[in-house]
Structures are given as structure tokens and as C-alpha cells.
Coordinates of C-alpha atoms and ligand atoms in Angstrom, one line a residue:
X1 CA 24.0 -27.2 1.5
X2 CA 21.9 -24.3 2.0
X3 CA 18.9 -26.0 0.8
X4 CA 19.1 -28.7 3.0
X5 CA 19.7 -26.5 6.0
X6 CA 16.6 -24.4 5.1
X7 CA 14.3 -27.3 4.4
X8 CA 15.0 -28.6 8.2
X9 CA 14.5 -25.0 9.6
X10 CA 11.2 -24.4 7.6
X11 CA 9.6 -27.2 9.3
X12 CA 8.4 -25.2 12.0
X13 CA 7.4 -21.6 12.2
X14 CA 7.7 -21.4 15.9
X15 CA 10.1 -22.8 18.4
X16 CA 11.2 -26.1 17.2
X17 CA 14.4 -25.0 15.3
X18 CA 17.5 -26.7 15.7
X19 CA 20.0 -24.2 16.8
X20 CA 22.4 -26.2 14.6
X21 CA 20.8 -25.0 11.6
X22 CA 21.3 -21.3 12.7
X23 CA 24.9 -19.9 13.0
X24 CA 26.2 -23.6 12.0
X25 CA 24.7 -23.2 8.6
X26 CA 26.4 -19.6 8.3
X27 CA 29.5 -21.3 9.5
X28 CA 29.4 -24.1 6.8
X29 CA 28.4 -22.0 4.1
X30 CA 31.5 -19.6 4.9
X31 CA 33.7 -22.5 4.9
X32 CA 32.4 -23.5 1.6
X33 CA 33.3 -20.0 0.2
X34 CA 36.8 -19.6 1.8
X35 CA 38.9 -21.5 -0.4
X36 CA 37.9 -20.0 -3.4
X37 CA 38.5 -16.4 -1.8
X38 CA 41.8 -17.4 -0.3
X39 CA 42.8 -18.6 -4.0
X40 CA 41.6 -15.4 -5.3
X41 CA 43.8 -13.1 -2.8
X42 CA 46.7 -15.6 -3.2
X43 CA 46.4 -15.1 -7.1
X44 CA 46.3 -11.3 -6.8
X45 CA 49.1 -11.0 -4.6
X46 CA 51.3 -13.3 -7.0
X47 CA 50.3 -11.5 -10.0
X48 CA 49.9 -7.7 -8.7
X49 CA 51.7 -7.6 -5.4
X50 CA 54.0 -5.1 -6.7
X51 CA 51.4 -2.7 -8.7
X52 CA 51.5 0.8 -7.1
X53 CA 48.0 1.4 -6.1
X54 CA 48.2 5.0 -4.6
X55 CA 50.4 7.9 -3.6
X56 CA 50.9 9.3 0.0
X57 CA 51.3 13.0 0.6
X58 CA 52.7 14.5 3.6
X59 CA 49.4 16.3 4.1
X60 CA 47.8 12.8 4.4
X61 CA 50.1 11.7 6.9
X62 CA 49.3 14.7 9.0
X63 CA 45.7 14.7 7.9
X64 CA 44.6 11.6 9.4
X65 CA 45.5 9.3 6.6
X66 CA 42.5 10.4 4.8
X67 CA 42.1 8.5 1.3
X68 CA 45.2 6.5 1.9
X69 CA 44.8 3.2 0.2
X70 CA 46.0 0.4 2.8
X71 CA 43.2 -1.3 4.2
X72 CA 41.5 -4.4 2.9
X73 CA 37.6 -4.7 3.8
X74 CA 35.0 -6.9 2.3
X75 CA 31.9 -6.0 3.9
X76 CA 31.1 -2.6 2.5
X77 CA 32.3 0.5 0.5
X78 CA 31.7 4.0 1.0
X79 CA 31.5 6.3 -2.0
X80 CA 31.8 10.0 -1.3
X81 CA 28.6 10.9 -3.2
X82 CA 26.4 7.6 -3.3
X83 CA 26.9 6.6 0.5
X84 CA 27.6 3.2 1.6
X85 CA 27.1 0.0 -0.3
X86 CA 26.8 -3.5 1.7
X87 CA 28.3 -6.0 -0.5
X88 CA 27.3 -4.1 -3.5
X89 CA 24.0 -3.3 -2.2
X90 CA 22.7 0.4 -1.3
X91 CA 20.7 0.9 1.7
X92 CA 17.2 1.0 -0.2
X93 CA 18.2 -2.3 -1.8
X94 CA 18.9 -3.9 1.5
X95 CA 15.6 -2.9 2.7
X96 CA 14.0 -4.4 -0.1
X97 CA 16.3 -7.5 -0.7
X98 CA 16.8 -8.8 3.0
X99 CA 14.1 -10.9 4.9
X100 CA 11.9 -9.0 7.1
X101 CA 10.1 -10.1 10.3
X102 CA 6.4 -11.4 9.7
X103 CA 4.3 -8.2 9.3
X104 CA 7.4 -6.1 9.3
X105 CA 8.7 -3.6 6.7
X106 CA 12.3 -3.0 7.9
X107 CA 15.2 -5.6 7.0
X108 CA 16.6 -8.0 9.9
X109 CA 19.9 -7.1 10.9
X110 CA 20.8 -10.8 11.4
X111 CA 20.4 -11.3 7.5
X112 CA 22.8 -8.4 7.1
X113 CA 25.5 -10.1 9.2
X114 CA 24.8 -13.2 6.9
X115 CA 25.2 -11.0 3.7
X116 CA 28.4 -9.2 5.0
X117 CA 30.1 -12.6 5.9
X118 CA 29.1 -14.5 3.0
X119 CA 28.1 -12.1 0.2
X120 CA 25.0 -13.7 -0.2
X121 CA 21.5 -12.8 1.0
X122 CA 20.0 -15.6 3.4
X123 CA 16.5 -16.9 3.0
X124 CA 13.7 -16.1 5.4
X125 CA 14.1 -19.7 7.0
X126 CA 17.9 -19.5 7.4
X127 CA 17.3 -16.0 9.0
X128 CA 15.0 -17.1 11.3
X129 CA 17.0 -20.5 12.5
X130 CA 20.0 -17.8 12.8
X131 CA 17.9 -15.5 14.9
X132 CA 17.1 -18.3 17.2
X133 CA 20.5 -19.4 17.6
X134 CA 21.6 -15.8 18.6
X135 CA 18.8 -15.7 21.2
X136 CA 19.9 -19.2 22.5
X137 CA 23.3 -17.6 23.2
X138 CA 22.3 -14.3 24.9
X139 CA 22.7 -15.0 28.4
X140 CA 25.7 -13.3 30.1
X141 CA 27.9 -15.1 32.4
X142 CA 27.3 -14.4 36.2
X143 CA 30.6 -12.7 36.8
X144 CA 29.8 -10.1 34.1
X145 CA 26.3 -9.4 35.5
X146 CA 27.9 -8.9 38.6
X147 CA 30.6 -6.6 37.3
X148 CA 27.7 -4.5 35.3
X149 CA 25.8 -4.3 38.5
X150 CA 28.6 -3.0 40.7
X151 CA 29.3 -0.1 38.1
X152 CA 28.2 3.3 39.5
X153 CA 25.3 4.9 37.6
X154 CA 27.7 7.9 37.1
X155 CA 30.0 5.8 34.9
X156 CA 29.3 6.5 31.2
X157 CA 27.2 3.6 29.6
X158 CA 29.8 3.1 26.8
X159 CA 32.5 2.8 29.7
X160 CA 30.4 -0.1 31.0
X161 CA 29.6 -1.4 27.7
X162 CA 33.4 -1.7 27.2
X163 CA 34.1 -3.3 30.6
X164 CA 31.3 -5.8 30.0
X165 CA 32.8 -7.1 26.7
X166 CA 36.2 -7.2 28.0
X167 CA 35.0 -9.3 30.7
X168 CA 33.3 -11.8 28.5
X169 CA 36.7 -12.9 27.4
X170 CA 36.4 -15.7 29.8
X171 CA 34.2 -17.0 27.1
X172 CA 36.6 -16.6 24.3
X173 CA 37.0 -19.9 22.5
X174 CA 39.7 -18.7 20.2
X175 CA 41.7 -17.6 23.1
X176 CA 41.4 -21.3 24.6
X177 CA 42.2 -22.6 21.4
X178 CA 45.3 -20.4 20.8
X179 CA 46.5 -21.6 24.2
X180 CA 46.1 -25.1 23.2
X181 CA 48.2 -24.7 20.0
X182 CA 45.5 -24.7 17.5
X183 CA 46.8 -24.3 13.9
X184 CA 46.5 -21.0 11.9
X185 CA 44.0 -22.4 9.5
X186 CA 41.7 -23.0 12.1
X187 CA 41.8 -19.5 13.5
X188 CA 38.5 -18.5 11.8
X189 CA 36.4 -21.3 13.3
X190 CA 37.1 -20.0 16.9
X191 CA 36.9 -16.6 15.9
X192 CA 33.5 -17.2 14.2
X193 CA 32.1 -18.8 17.5
X194 CA 33.4 -15.9 19.7
X195 CA 31.7 -13.5 17.2
X196 CA 28.4 -15.1 17.4
X197 CA 28.4 -15.6 20.9
X198 CA 29.6 -11.8 21.4
X199 CA 26.9 -10.7 19.1
X200 CA 24.2 -12.7 20.9
X201 CA 25.1 -11.3 24.1
X202 CA 25.2 -7.7 23.4
X203 CA 21.8 -6.8 23.7
X204 CA 21.6 -8.5 27.2
X205 CA 24.6 -6.6 28.2
X206 CA 23.4 -3.4 26.6
X207 CA 20.1 -3.7 28.2
X208 CA 21.3 -4.7 31.5
X209 CA 23.2 -1.0 31.7
X210 CA 20.3 0.7 30.3
X211 CA 18.0 -0.9 33.1
X212 CA 20.7 -0.4 35.9
X213 CA 21.3 3.2 35.1
X214 CA 17.9 4.5 34.2
X215 CA 15.3 1.9 35.2
X216 CA 14.9 -0.5 38.3
X217 CA 17.6 -2.9 37.3
X218 CA 15.1 -5.6 36.6
X219 CA 16.0 -7.4 33.3
X220 CA 14.3 -9.8 31.0
X221 CA 15.7 -12.7 29.0
X222 CA 16.0 -13.0 25.5
X223 CA 12.9 -14.8 23.8
X224 CA 14.3 -17.8 21.5
X225 CA 11.2 -17.0 19.2
X226 CA 12.1 -13.6 18.6
X227 CA 14.3 -12.0 16.1
X228 CA 17.4 -9.8 17.3
X229 CA 15.7 -6.3 17.1
X230 CA 12.5 -7.2 18.6
X231 CA 14.3 -9.1 21.3
X232 CA 16.5 -6.2 21.9
X233 CA 13.5 -3.7 22.0
X234 CA 11.8 -5.8 24.7
X235 CA 14.8 -6.3 26.7
X236 CA 15.1 -2.3 26.8
X237 CA 11.5 -2.1 28.0
X238 CA 9.8 -1.4 24.4
X239 CA 8.6 -4.8 23.5
X240 CA 5.1 -3.9 23.2
X241 CA 5.7 -1.2 20.5
X242 CA 5.8 -2.3 17.0
X243 CA 7.0 0.8 15.6
X244 CA 9.8 0.9 18.0
X245 CA 10.7 -2.7 17.2
X246 CA 10.8 -1.5 13.3
X247 CA 12.8 1.1 14.2
X248 CA 15.3 -0.9 16.1
X249 CA 15.7 -3.5 13.1
X250 CA 16.3 -0.4 10.8
X251 CA 18.5 1.3 13.4
X252 CA 20.7 -1.8 13.6
X253 CA 21.1 -2.5 9.8
X254 CA 22.0 1.1 8.9
X255 CA 24.6 1.6 11.7
X256 CA 26.1 -1.7 11.2
X257 CA 29.2 -0.9 8.8
X258 CA 30.9 2.2 6.9
X259 CA 33.7 0.5 5.2
X260 CA 37.1 -0.2 7.0
X261 CA 38.5 2.9 7.9
X262 CA 36.3 4.5 10.3
X263 CA 37.8 4.5 13.9
X264 CA 35.9 1.5 15.3
X265 CA 36.0 -0.6 12.4
X266 CA 39.6 0.1 11.8
X267 CA 40.5 -0.4 15.6
X268 CA 38.8 -3.8 16.0
X269 CA 40.6 -4.9 13.0
X270 CA 43.9 -3.5 14.2
X271 CA 43.4 -5.0 17.4
X272 CA 42.2 -8.3 16.2
X273 CA 45.5 -8.4 13.9
X274 CA 47.5 -9.0 17.0
X275 CA 45.4 -12.0 17.5
X276 CA 43.7 -10.7 20.5
X277 CA 40.3 -12.4 20.8
X278 CA 37.1 -10.9 19.2
X279 CA 36.0 -9.7 22.7
X280 CA 39.2 -7.6 23.4
X281 CA 39.1 -6.6 19.8
X282 CA 35.6 -5.3 19.6
X283 CA 35.7 -3.7 23.1
X284 CA 38.9 -1.5 21.6
X285 CA 36.7 -0.8 18.9
X286 CA 33.8 0.1 21.1
X287 CA 36.1 2.5 22.9
X288 CA 36.8 4.3 19.7
X289 CA 33.3 4.7 19.0
X290 CA 32.6 6.3 22.1
X291 CA 34.5 9.2 21.0
X292 CA 32.3 12.5 20.2
X293 CA 33.7 12.9 16.7
X294 CA 32.5 9.2 16.1
X295 CA 29.8 7.3 17.5
X296 CA 29.1 9.6 20.5
X297 CA 28.0 12.5 18.2
X298 CA 24.5 10.9 18.3
X299 CA 24.2 11.8 22.0
X300 CA 26.2 15.3 21.4
X301 CA 23.2 16.0 18.6
X302 CA 20.3 15.3 20.7
X303 CA 21.8 17.2 23.7
X304 CA 22.3 20.2 21.2
X305 CA 18.8 19.9 19.6
X306 CA 17.3 20.2 23.0
X307 CA 19.3 23.1 24.1
X308 CA 18.6 24.9 20.7
X309 CA 14.6 23.9 21.4
X310 CA 15.0 25.7 24.8
X311 CA 16.5 29.0 23.0
X312 CA 14.3 29.0 20.0
X313 CA 11.1 27.6 21.6
X314 CA 8.4 26.9 19.1
X315 CA 10.0 29.3 16.2
X316 CA 11.7 26.9 13.7
X317 CA 12.2 30.0 11.3
X318 CA 15.3 30.1 9.4
X319 CA 16.7 33.2 11.2
X320 CA 16.2 31.7 14.4
X321 CA 17.9 28.5 13.7
X322 CA 20.7 30.2 11.8
X323 CA 21.4 32.4 14.5
X324 CA 21.7 29.2 16.8
X325 CA 24.1 27.5 14.5
X326 CA 26.5 30.4 14.3
X327 CA 26.3 30.8 18.1
X328 CA 27.5 27.2 18.4
X329 CA 30.2 27.7 15.6
X330 CA 31.4 30.8 17.1
X331 CA 31.7 29.2 20.4
X332 CA 34.4 27.1 18.9
X333 CA 32.3 24.1 18.8
X334 CA 31.3 21.8 15.8
X335 CA 27.6 21.3 14.4
X336 CA 27.0 17.9 15.8
X337 CA 25.7 15.3 13.1
X338 CA 27.0 17.2 10.1
X339 CA 30.3 16.7 8.2
X340 CA 32.0 13.6 7.4
X341 CA 35.6 12.2 6.7
X342 CA 34.4 10.6 3.2
X343 CA 31.2 11.4 2.5
X344 CA 30.5 14.6 0.4
X345 CA 26.6 14.5 0.5
X346 CA 23.6 13.8 2.6
X347 CA 24.3 10.5 4.5
X348 CA 21.7 7.9 3.0
X349 CA 21.8 6.6 6.6
X350 CA 20.2 10.1 7.4
X351 CA 17.6 9.6 4.5
X352 CA 16.5 6.3 5.6
X353 CA 15.8 7.9 9.0
X354 CA 14.2 10.7 7.6
X355 CA 11.6 8.5 5.7
X356 CA 11.0 6.5 8.8
X357 CA 10.2 9.7 10.3
X358 CA 7.9 11.0 7.7
X359 CA 6.2 7.5 8.0
X360 CA 5.5 7.5 11.7
X361 CA 6.0 11.0 13.4
X362 CA 5.7 13.8 10.9
X363 CA 4.3 16.1 13.1
X364 CA 6.6 15.4 15.8
X365 CA 7.9 19.0 16.8
X366 CA 11.6 17.3 17.2
X367 CA 11.7 16.1 14.0
X368 CA 10.5 19.4 12.5
X369 CA 13.3 20.9 14.1
X370 CA 15.6 18.4 12.6
X371 CA 14.1 19.1 9.1
X372 CA 14.5 22.8 9.7
X373 CA 17.9 22.5 10.7
X374 CA 18.8 20.3 7.5
X375 CA 17.2 23.3 5.6
X376 CA 19.8 26.0 7.1
X377 CA 22.9 24.0 8.4
X378 CA 24.5 23.2 4.9
X379 CA 24.2 26.9 3.9
X380 CA 25.7 27.9 7.3
X381 CA 28.4 25.5 7.0
X382 CA 29.4 26.4 3.3
X383 CA 29.5 29.9 4.4
X384 CA 31.9 29.4 7.4
X385 CA 34.0 27.4 4.6
X386 CA 35.6 25.2 6.9
X387 CA 34.1 21.7 6.5
X388 CA 34.6 19.7 3.4
X389 CA 31.1 18.1 3.8
X390 CA 28.4 20.6 5.1
X391 CA 25.8 17.8 4.8
X392 CA 24.1 15.9 7.6
X393 CA 25.5 12.4 8.6
X394 CA 23.7 9.2 10.4
X395 CA 23.9 10.7 13.8
X396 CA 21.9 13.8 12.8
X397 CA 18.8 11.9 13.0
X398 CA 18.9 9.2 15.0
X399 CA 18.1 10.5 18.4
X400 CA 15.0 12.4 17.9
X401 CA 13.6 8.7 16.7
X402 CA 14.6 7.2 19.6
X403 CA 13.3 10.1 21.9
X404 CA 9.7 10.1 20.3
X405 CA 9.3 6.4 21.4
X406 CA 10.5 7.4 25.0
X407 CA 14.1 6.3 24.7
X408 CA 15.1 9.8 26.0
X409 CA 18.5 9.1 27.6
X410 CA 20.9 10.4 25.0
X411 CA 24.2 9.2 26.9
X412 CA 22.7 5.5 26.2
X413 CA 22.8 6.2 22.4
X414 CA 26.3 5.3 21.5
X415 CA 25.8 1.8 23.0
X416 CA 22.8 1.3 20.6
X417 CA 25.2 2.4 17.9
X418 CA 27.8 -0.3 19.4
X419 CA 25.4 -3.0 19.1
X420 CA 24.5 -2.4 15.7
X421 CA 28.5 -1.8 14.8
X422 CA 28.9 -5.5 15.8
X423 CA 26.9 -6.7 12.7
X424 CA 29.7 -5.0 10.6
X425 CA 32.9 -5.5 12.2
X426 CA 32.6 -9.1 13.5
X427 CA 32.0 -10.6 10.2
X428 CA 35.2 -8.4 9.1
X429 CA 37.0 -10.0 11.8
X430 CA 36.2 -13.6 10.8
X431 CA 37.1 -12.6 7.2
X432 CA 40.3 -11.2 8.6
X433 CA 41.2 -14.4 10.2
X434 CA 39.7 -16.6 7.1
X435 CA 42.3 -14.8 4.8
X436 CA 45.1 -15.1 7.4
X437 CA 45.6 -11.2 7.7
X438 CA 48.7 -10.5 9.4
X439 CA 49.5 -8.0 12.2
X440 CA 49.2 -4.5 11.1
X441 CA 52.0 -2.3 11.2
X442 CA 52.3 0.8 9.1
X443 CA 55.4 2.8 9.1
X444 CA 55.8 6.1 11.2
X445 CA 58.4 8.9 11.0
X446 CA 59.2 11.8 13.1
X447 CA 58.4 15.5 12.0
X448 CA 62.2 15.9 11.4
X449 CA 62.5 12.7 9.4
X450 CA 59.6 13.8 7.1
X451 CA 61.3 17.1 6.7
X452 CA 64.5 15.4 5.6
X453 CA 62.4 13.2 3.3
X454 CA 60.3 15.8 1.7
X455 CA 63.2 18.4 1.4
X456 CA 65.4 15.7 -0.4
X457 CA 62.3 14.9 -2.8
X458 CA 62.0 18.7 -3.6
X459 CA 65.8 19.0 -4.3
X460 CA 65.7 16.3 -6.9
X461 CA 62.9 18.1 -8.7
Ligands
COA1 C1 33.0 14.0 11.1 C2 34.2 14.7 11.3 C3 35.0 14.4 12.3 C4 35.0 14.5 10.1 O1 36.3 15.3 10.2 P1 37.2 15.6 9.2 O2 37.2 14.7 8.1 O3 38.5 16.3 9.7 O4 36.1 16.8 8.6 P2 36.9 18.2 7.4 O5 38.3 17.5 6.5 O6 35.7 18.7 6.7 O7 37.4 19.1 8.4 C5 37.8 20.3 8.2 C6 37.6 21.5 9.1 O8 36.0 21.6 9.1 C7 35.8 21.5 10.5 N1 34.2 21.0 10.6 C8 34.2 19.6 10.1 N2 32.9 19.4 10.4 C9 32.3 20.4 10.9 C10 31.1 20.5 11.7 N3 30.0 19.7 11.8 N4 30.8 21.8 12.3 C11 31.9 22.6 12.3 N5 32.9 22.6 11.7 C12 33.1 21.5 11.1 C13 36.7 20.6 11.2 O9 36.7 20.7 12.6 C14 38.0 21.1 10.6 O10 38.4 22.4 11.4 P3 39.9 22.8 11.4 O11 40.4 23.0 10.0 O12 39.8 24.2 12.2 O13 40.5 21.7 12.3 C15 33.8 16.5 11.4 O14 32.9 16.7 10.0 C16 33.2 16.6 12.5 O15 33.6 17.1 13.5 N6 31.5 16.4 12.5 C17 30.9 16.7 13.8 C18 30.9 15.2 14.6 C19 30.1 14.3 13.9 O16 28.9 14.6 13.5 N7 30.5 13.1 14.1 C20 29.9 12.1 13.6 C21 30.6 11.6 12.2 S1 29.4 10.3 11.5

């Protein structure tokens, strides 16, 4: 099946790709794989449905449900010490194995979408056809353009992003099919179309917000001959900068997915489980990503680094940095970009960005500052003794890379993260619908009820 699609798409290296071979080939492949997955899940539930998979303590109920096993997520798994694996592959592996753009070194995020949905690495031709299909679906409906254009520049870019995604609900094929009484087995097909359309429109929406707030409001259309990352870079106004384009491809890949329990992934899944359309479910996930403890940490980091730079000047000595870190902590704030709910070592997404910086901007003073903080912050955080993970996460590095190339407006950074997150959570939504996942509804108790429960248990012991 794949071979046929690939053969047709290889015909031309330029613009005569049939969009049918893009997302349609991916949809076809998913439909071929789905029956075996459904059977596997059915078998697992039948044979082991009552097997205990974990215990829950009172501390976990009050502690943000850390470590409680209760979610199913196929795309990626996070190991506290190794970091993320996308369908079993580490970041260095996806950097190597996924198709790259011609002449480029970084993996293409649309290939990662394919991998996360199917578990298979697409060919270069399949990826190219998929890119073209996405670009063909990129245009926003007029009412969304007008709505975004009416937003005041003072409204945070993430709030505008969320408004735009919600307003795209008019395009939902799933919502229309549901209204028309489509059967449950068909849900995933409409969800798939919504997810592809939404993914395709995100750069157009994001760049419109960027240009409205920070530039002259003039936008450019996606070019059907270009890959997602390159188009997005161009739409933002960085289309002539090869390094920025490469950064965008890498950025979109490494920010895509971080297993199912993080706020944006979990929210998208939770809202989707009520059979809200992918537009509404993803917008909800984006509202979660906008929080400073989650995606907005990238904005916080750059702001904080700029403040630090003002104070320390060119003196990045250990003493100066340490003093500034203590000042932040003693004022009751967190060190942004450090710590993680699951990770217990330096985030490999941080390392991937550090390697990019070493290759492209090793003498940049803000990179030197980030590196100096990396040397000192883990020691200071260990000494403070609160955080379980004193190492940097993804947000600790991304801002200075963007700033180096001229994307200096840090309040926009979480929108970039949001576009990237779609590559992880939208495949998950399609899988949810394919596997017929039910509405999510965990149990809650009041403190009084928990007291009764644990005291009764204590008496039994
Ligand atoms: C990511 C984060 C929200 C994880 O939270 P968590 O799982 O509750 O983290 P921990 O269990 O290690 O927290 C234990 C304590 O250490 C503190 N802590 C965690 N990270 C810290 C940091 N970077 N700086 C200072 N204190 C920190 C917590 O606030 C908490 O303090 P409390 O007991 O007074 O409430 C947290 O590390 C954080 O706030 N980091 C900074 C924001 C950030 O970079 N977010 C992006 C994540 S990808």
C-alpha cells in the first residue's frame, strides 16, 4: 500500500504531488494498522482487565497525581533518567532516522506526526507529499482572520491562539458527522481530517498573531512546495534564514510530545474524551500550555535571563550567577526552566538545543549565559533542597536560540510550543477515537472522606 503511494509521489520532486497521496496515504495506513491494535487492546482487557497495575497513596492524591498509572498513551514514553522516546526512539535516533529536507540536517516534524500515529517512519517521498497536503490546507477561514485581527495587541498571544483555534470549530468535520448521526466506528476518520486540517492551519494562525502584534500585520500564504517548518519560518518572516528554518524543524520535533500526563496532552485527551471536536479539545490543551509552570516557562526563562544579564553585565562568573539564583529563590520564585515532574536528569531536549547552539552560535553571549547557569543552578537547587529535579528542562534553552535569530518577543514563545505540541497530541486524539476510548472520569473524594478512608485502613493494620 505504502509503496504504491510512494511511487506516485516520487514522480515529481517539485509541485505536481497529488494531495491525495499526502494525508490520504497516512489515513489509509492507519486504517490498515487499526484492526490489529483494536484486537490487541481487546485481548489485553479480556485476559488481564482485573490485574492490579499500581497502588495509590494519599500523598499522590494531594500531590498532583504524580506517578499514578491510569492513562493510555501510545506515541511517547518518558523515562525519568533517559528522557523521552517517541515510539521507542530517543531524540538522537529521530534526528537520524526521520527524513530531512533536502540539504537539511534536522528531522521533519511532519514525519514525526506520521511516526507517532502509526509507529512507522515514513519515506522521504511520503513525507514530502504529506508536507504538500498540509500546505494546501493551511488557509484560515475569513471569520477567523477577522476575529484575530480584532484582538487587541495587549491580549496575550496564547489567548489569541486559543480564540483562533476555538473559532476554527466551524471547520469541524467530526462535529458535523456527529450531528448527522455517524456511527462510533467511523469517529476516527472525521477526527483524522479535523486533526490534519487543524495542524495545517496552526502556522497560519500563529504567524498572523505574531505579525499583528509585533509587525505590520501583513501575512504571507503557505507555499505548497515547502515543508512545514520552512513554511512556518517564512510565514513568521524568517524564510531567508536557513539556520532559523533548521531550528524551527528541530524545535517542532522536540516540543511535540512528552507522554500523556503533562497538562497539555492530558487536557486535550480529557476534553476529547467527551467527544468535543479536535478543535475544542486542542484549544483546551493550549489553555493549559499557557500556564507558567508548563509551556509558558519558555517566556519566563528569557525574561529572567534578560533581567539577570542586566544585573551581572558581562560577568558570568560562578559567584555572580549563584548570587542571582539565590536572589530569585529567596524572593519566593522558582528558577524557570529547571525542575520537572517526571525527569530526574538533564532533559535530552535541552541537550539537543545545546548541541544546535554549539554548532551555530557558540560565541553568542546569551548562550554563554545559559551555559553558565547550567553549571551553577543544579548545585544551588540541590543546596536549597526542595526540587526533586535540579536539572534544566526544554524551556531553559529555547528562548535564546530564537532570540539569536531575531525572534525576540518572548511572549510569543509559548505559541511556538503550542504549534509543536499539535504534532504529539493530535495523533493521540486520533488513536483515542480509533481505540474507542471512553469518557474520562476518575474518582474524587473530599478531605473528610479521605480521612475516614485512611483512618479505617490504619485501624485494620
Ligand atoms: C516543572 C515543575 C512545575 C515540576 O513541579 P513538581 O513536580 O511539583 O516539582 P517538585 O516535586 O520537584 O517540587 C517540589 C518543590 O520544589 C520546588 N521547585 C521545583 N522546581 C523548582 C525550581 N525550578 N526552582 C525553585 N523551586 C523549585 C517546587 O515549587 C516545590 O516547592 P514547594 O514544596 O514549596 O511547593 C517545577 O519544577 C517548576 O516549577 N519548574 C519551573 C517552571 C518550569 O521550568 N516549567 C517547565 C516544565 S517543562
